[in-house]
Amino acid sequence: MDAIVSSFSKDKDEENQNATSARPTREEAEAAVRTLIRWTGDNPDREGLLETPQRVVNAYREMFSGYDMDPHEVLGRTFEEVAGYDDIVLVRDIGFHSHCEHHMVPIIGKAHVAYLPDGRVLGLSKIARVVDIFAQRLQTQESITAQIANTIDEALSPRGVAVMIEAEHMCMAMRGIRKQGSTTLTTTFTGAFRDDPQEQTRFISMVRGR
């Protein structure tokens, strides 16, 4: 099942940063995990679960580390020595794991990110890093697609940005209708990619041209 979303402009970056300033303590987080274990019907004091609250908090700190990172800082350095290159720069098949903000279960997918330079380029690893920063937050697929595109557009001021994300949502595979293997496709285009259908077609052809 493929759902195509052409754009999604709302950016929750500032809202997220404000929320992190009121974080509970580690002890409070571990106590919350113990409460959830009891709520499931298990005993948090049995041997196999004694250290589970600590492990869960450690895992959450890693999986949601994107809240502690600023994607604009990652993209702060650009390069102007490009020998006149002004065609598509595409990084495709950037694997990522995120978590659905509705059920806090995994979203597993790939991002394809392209831009048309206007005198400056980014280090290729920076594009993958921006994908990771936004993925390591509670997300919807529509939001992460738009956030990646808008951040690169703001940092680089290229002639256009194109982002496509393909992902499987465990909130559909593990619960609810339980449809394993279904994928969702979202896209966001800015600048020339938004205004010129030929550029959109070229981007999609390059992504699919394995």
mmCIF file with all atom_site columns, C-alpha atoms in Angstrom, residues 9-92:
data_model
loop_
_atom_site.group_PDB
_atom_site.id
_atom_site.type_symbol
_atom_site.label_atom_id
_atom_site.label_alt_id
_atom_site.label_comp_id
_atom_site.label_asym_id
_atom_site.label_entity_id
_atom_site.label_seq_id
_atom_site.pdbx_PDB_ins_code
_atom_site.Cartn_x
_atom_site.Cartn_y
_atom_site.Cartn_z
_atom_site.occupancy
_atom_site.B_iso_or_equiv
_atom_site.pdbx_formal_charge
_atom_site.auth_seq_id
_atom_site.auth_comp_id
_atom_site.auth_asym_id
_atom_site.auth_atom_id
_atom_site.pdbx_PDB_model_num
ATOM 1  C CA . SER A 1 9  ? 5.336  22.259  5.870   1.00 0.00 ? 9  SER A CA 1
ATOM 2  C CA . LYS A 1 10 ? 4.800  22.222  9.659   1.00 0.00 ? 10 LYS A CA 1
ATOM 3  C CA . ASP A 1 11 ? 8.116  21.991  11.535  1.00 0.00 ? 11 ASP A CA 1
ATOM 4  C CA . LYS A 1 12 ? 7.994  21.074  15.220  1.00 0.00 ? 12 LYS A CA 1
ATOM 5  C CA . ASP A 1 13 ? 11.702 21.705  15.863  1.00 0.00 ? 13 ASP A CA 1
ATOM 6  C CA . GLU A 1 14 ? 11.276 24.658  18.239  1.00 0.00 ? 14 GLU A CA 1
ATOM 7  C CA . GLU A 1 15 ? 8.417  22.945  20.054  1.00 0.00 ? 15 GLU A CA 1
ATOM 8  C CA . ASN A 1 16 ? 10.557 19.836  20.565  1.00 0.00 ? 16 ASN A CA 1
ATOM 9  C CA . GLN A 1 17 ? 13.492 21.819  21.923  1.00 0.00 ? 17 GLN A CA 1
ATOM 10 C CA . ASN A 1 18 ? 11.274 23.582  24.456  1.00 0.00 ? 18 ASN A CA 1
ATOM 11 C CA . ALA A 1 19 ? 9.884  20.271  25.671  1.00 0.00 ? 19 ALA A CA 1
ATOM 12 C CA . THR A 1 20 ? 13.331 18.767  26.353  1.00 0.00 ? 20 THR A CA 1
ATOM 13 C CA . SER A 1 21 ? 14.069 21.466  28.929  1.00 0.00 ? 21 SER A CA 1
ATOM 14 C CA . ALA A 1 22 ? 11.443 19.905  31.242  1.00 0.00 ? 22 ALA A CA 1
ATOM 15 C CA . ARG A 1 23 ? 12.716 16.316  31.101  1.00 0.00 ? 23 ARG A CA 1
ATOM 16 C CA . PRO A 1 24 ? 12.059 14.009  34.042  1.00 0.00 ? 24 PRO A CA 1
ATOM 17 C CA . THR A 1 25 ? 15.046 12.612  35.924  1.00 0.00 ? 25 THR A CA 1
ATOM 18 C CA . ARG A 1 26 ? 16.533 9.233   35.035  1.00 0.00 ? 26 ARG A CA 1
ATOM 19 C CA . GLU A 1 27 ? 15.077 7.825   38.248  1.00 0.00 ? 27 GLU A CA 1
ATOM 20 C CA . GLU A 1 28 ? 11.596 9.018   37.254  1.00 0.00 ? 28 GLU A CA 1
ATOM 21 C CA . ALA A 1 29 ? 11.988 7.469   33.794  1.00 0.00 ? 29 ALA A CA 1
ATOM 22 C CA . GLU A 1 30 ? 13.050 4.115   35.255  1.00 0.00 ? 30 GLU A CA 1
ATOM 23 C CA . ALA A 1 31 ? 10.111 4.218   37.679  1.00 0.00 ? 31 ALA A CA 1
ATOM 24 C CA . ALA A 1 32 ? 7.786  4.801   34.713  1.00 0.00 ? 32 ALA A CA 1
ATOM 25 C CA . VAL A 1 33 ? 9.150  1.693   33.003  1.00 0.00 ? 33 VAL A CA 1
ATOM 26 C CA . ARG A 1 34 ? 8.521  -0.325  36.165  1.00 0.00 ? 34 ARG A CA 1
ATOM 27 C CA . THR A 1 35 ? 4.946  0.966   36.159  1.00 0.00 ? 35 THR A CA 1
ATOM 28 C CA . LEU A 1 36 ? 4.463  -0.148  32.554  1.00 0.00 ? 36 LEU A CA 1
ATOM 29 C CA . ILE A 1 37 ? 5.859  -3.592  33.353  1.00 0.00 ? 37 ILE A CA 1
ATOM 30 C CA . ARG A 1 38 ? 3.358  -3.945  36.181  1.00 0.00 ? 38 ARG A CA 1
ATOM 31 C CA . TRP A 1 39 ? 0.579  -2.667  33.897  1.00 0.00 ? 39 TRP A CA 1
ATOM 32 C CA . THR A 1 40 ? 1.313  -5.443  31.369  1.00 0.00 ? 40 THR A CA 1
ATOM 33 C CA . GLY A 1 41 ? 0.757  -7.962  34.171  1.00 0.00 ? 41 GLY A CA 1
ATOM 34 C CA . ASP A 1 42 ? 4.374  -8.902  34.845  1.00 0.00 ? 42 ASP A CA 1
ATOM 35 C CA . ASN A 1 43 ? 6.523  -8.474  37.937  1.00 0.00 ? 43 ASN A CA 1
ATOM 36 C CA . PRO A 1 44 ? 9.345  -5.891  37.648  1.00 0.00 ? 44 PRO A CA 1
ATOM 37 C CA . ASP A 1 45 ? 11.084 -7.547  40.617  1.00 0.00 ? 45 ASP A CA 1
ATOM 38 C CA . ARG A 1 46 ? 11.567 -10.914 38.985  1.00 0.00 ? 46 ARG A CA 1
ATOM 39 C CA . GLU A 1 47 ? 15.132 -11.766 37.964  1.00 0.00 ? 47 GLU A CA 1
ATOM 40 C CA . GLY A 1 48 ? 14.751 -11.284 34.223  1.00 0.00 ? 48 GLY A CA 1
ATOM 41 C CA . LEU A 1 49 ? 13.228 -7.813  34.615  1.00 0.00 ? 49 LEU A CA 1
ATOM 42 C CA . LEU A 1 50 ? 15.294 -6.345  37.456  1.00 0.00 ? 50 LEU A CA 1
ATOM 43 C CA . GLU A 1 51 ? 17.574 -4.366  35.119  1.00 0.00 ? 51 GLU A CA 1
ATOM 44 C CA . THR A 1 52 ? 15.007 -3.804  32.377  1.00 0.00 ? 52 THR A CA 1
ATOM 45 C CA . PRO A 1 53 ? 14.099 -0.230  33.451  1.00 0.00 ? 53 PRO A CA 1
ATOM 46 C CA . GLN A 1 54 ? 17.771 0.774   33.255  1.00 0.00 ? 54 GLN A CA 1
ATOM 47 C CA . ARG A 1 55 ? 18.171 -0.897  29.859  1.00 0.00 ? 55 ARG A CA 1
ATOM 48 C CA . VAL A 1 56 ? 15.017 0.719   28.471  1.00 0.00 ? 56 VAL A CA 1
ATOM 49 C CA . VAL A 1 57 ? 16.112 4.192   29.574  1.00 0.00 ? 57 VAL A CA 1
ATOM 50 C CA . ASN A 1 58 ? 19.555 3.622   28.027  1.00 0.00 ? 58 ASN A CA 1
ATOM 51 C CA . ALA A 1 59 ? 17.926 2.476   24.792  1.00 0.00 ? 59 ALA A CA 1
ATOM 52 C CA . TYR A 1 60 ? 15.561 5.464   24.738  1.00 0.00 ? 60 TYR A CA 1
ATOM 53 C CA . ARG A 1 61 ? 18.453 7.852   25.269  1.00 0.00 ? 61 ARG A CA 1
ATOM 54 C CA . GLU A 1 62 ? 20.115 6.379   22.155  1.00 0.00 ? 62 GLU A CA 1
ATOM 55 C CA . MET A 1 63 ? 17.036 5.960   19.978  1.00 0.00 ? 63 MET A CA 1
ATOM 56 C CA . PHE A 1 64 ? 15.780 9.505   20.691  1.00 0.00 ? 64 PHE A CA 1
ATOM 57 C CA . SER A 1 65 ? 19.141 11.284  20.648  1.00 0.00 ? 65 SER A CA 1
ATOM 58 C CA . GLY A 1 66 ? 17.882 13.481  17.817  1.00 0.00 ? 66 GLY A CA 1
ATOM 59 C CA . TYR A 1 67 ? 16.278 15.793  20.363  1.00 0.00 ? 67 TYR A CA 1
ATOM 60 C CA . ASP A 1 68 ? 19.758 16.761  21.578  1.00 0.00 ? 68 ASP A CA 1
ATOM 61 C CA . MET A 1 69 ? 21.075 17.632  18.104  1.00 0.00 ? 69 MET A CA 1
ATOM 62 C CA . ASP A 1 70 ? 20.603 20.664  15.868  1.00 0.00 ? 70 ASP A CA 1
ATOM 63 C CA . PRO A 1 71 ? 20.390 19.719  12.163  1.00 0.00 ? 71 PRO A CA 1
ATOM 64 C CA . HIS A 1 72 ? 21.234 23.296  11.159  1.00 0.00 ? 72 HIS A CA 1
ATOM 65 C CA . GLU A 1 73 ? 24.575 23.012  12.958  1.00 0.00 ? 73 GLU A CA 1
ATOM 66 C CA . VAL A 1 74 ? 25.315 19.762  11.099  1.00 0.00 ? 74 VAL A CA 1
ATOM 67 C CA . LEU A 1 75 ? 24.726 21.557  7.787   1.00 0.00 ? 75 LEU A CA 1
ATOM 68 C CA . GLY A 1 76 ? 26.625 24.665  8.809   1.00 0.00 ? 76 GLY A CA 1
ATOM 69 C CA . ARG A 1 77 ? 29.675 23.971  6.637   1.00 0.00 ? 77 ARG A CA 1
ATOM 70 C CA . THR A 1 78 ? 29.306 24.025  2.855   1.00 0.00 ? 78 THR A CA 1
ATOM 71 C CA . PHE A 1 79 ? 31.785 23.899  -0.026  1.00 0.00 ? 79 PHE A CA 1
ATOM 72 C CA . GLU A 1 80 ? 32.034 26.302  -2.962  1.00 0.00 ? 80 GLU A CA 1
ATOM 73 C CA . GLU A 1 81 ? 34.774 24.591  -4.978  1.00 0.00 ? 81 GLU A CA 1
ATOM 74 C CA . VAL A 1 82 ? 32.525 22.510  -7.226  1.00 0.00 ? 82 VAL A CA 1
ATOM 75 C CA . ALA A 1 83 ? 34.138 23.167  -10.638 1.00 0.00 ? 83 ALA A CA 1
ATOM 76 C CA . GLY A 1 84 ? 30.881 24.608  -11.921 1.00 0.00 ? 84 GLY A CA 1
ATOM 77 C CA . TYR A 1 85 ? 28.811 21.495  -11.129 1.00 0.00 ? 85 TYR A CA 1
ATOM 78 C CA . ASP A 1 86 ? 25.110 22.403  -10.980 1.00 0.00 ? 86 ASP A CA 1
ATOM 79 C CA . ASP A 1 87 ? 23.227 19.164  -11.648 1.00 0.00 ? 87 ASP A CA 1
ATOM 80 C CA . ILE A 1 88 ? 21.418 16.819  -9.256  1.00 0.00 ? 88 ILE A CA 1
ATOM 81 C CA . VAL A 1 89 ? 23.231 15.564  -6.176  1.00 0.00 ? 89 VAL A CA 1
ATOM 82 C CA . LEU A 1 90 ? 21.384 12.473  -4.944  1.00 0.00 ? 90 LEU A CA 1
ATOM 83 C CA . VAL A 1 91 ? 22.020 10.301  -1.902  1.00 0.00 ? 91 VAL A CA 1
ATOM 84 C CA . ARG A 1 92 ? 19.649 7.366   -2.032  1.00 0.00 ? 92 ARG A CA 1
#
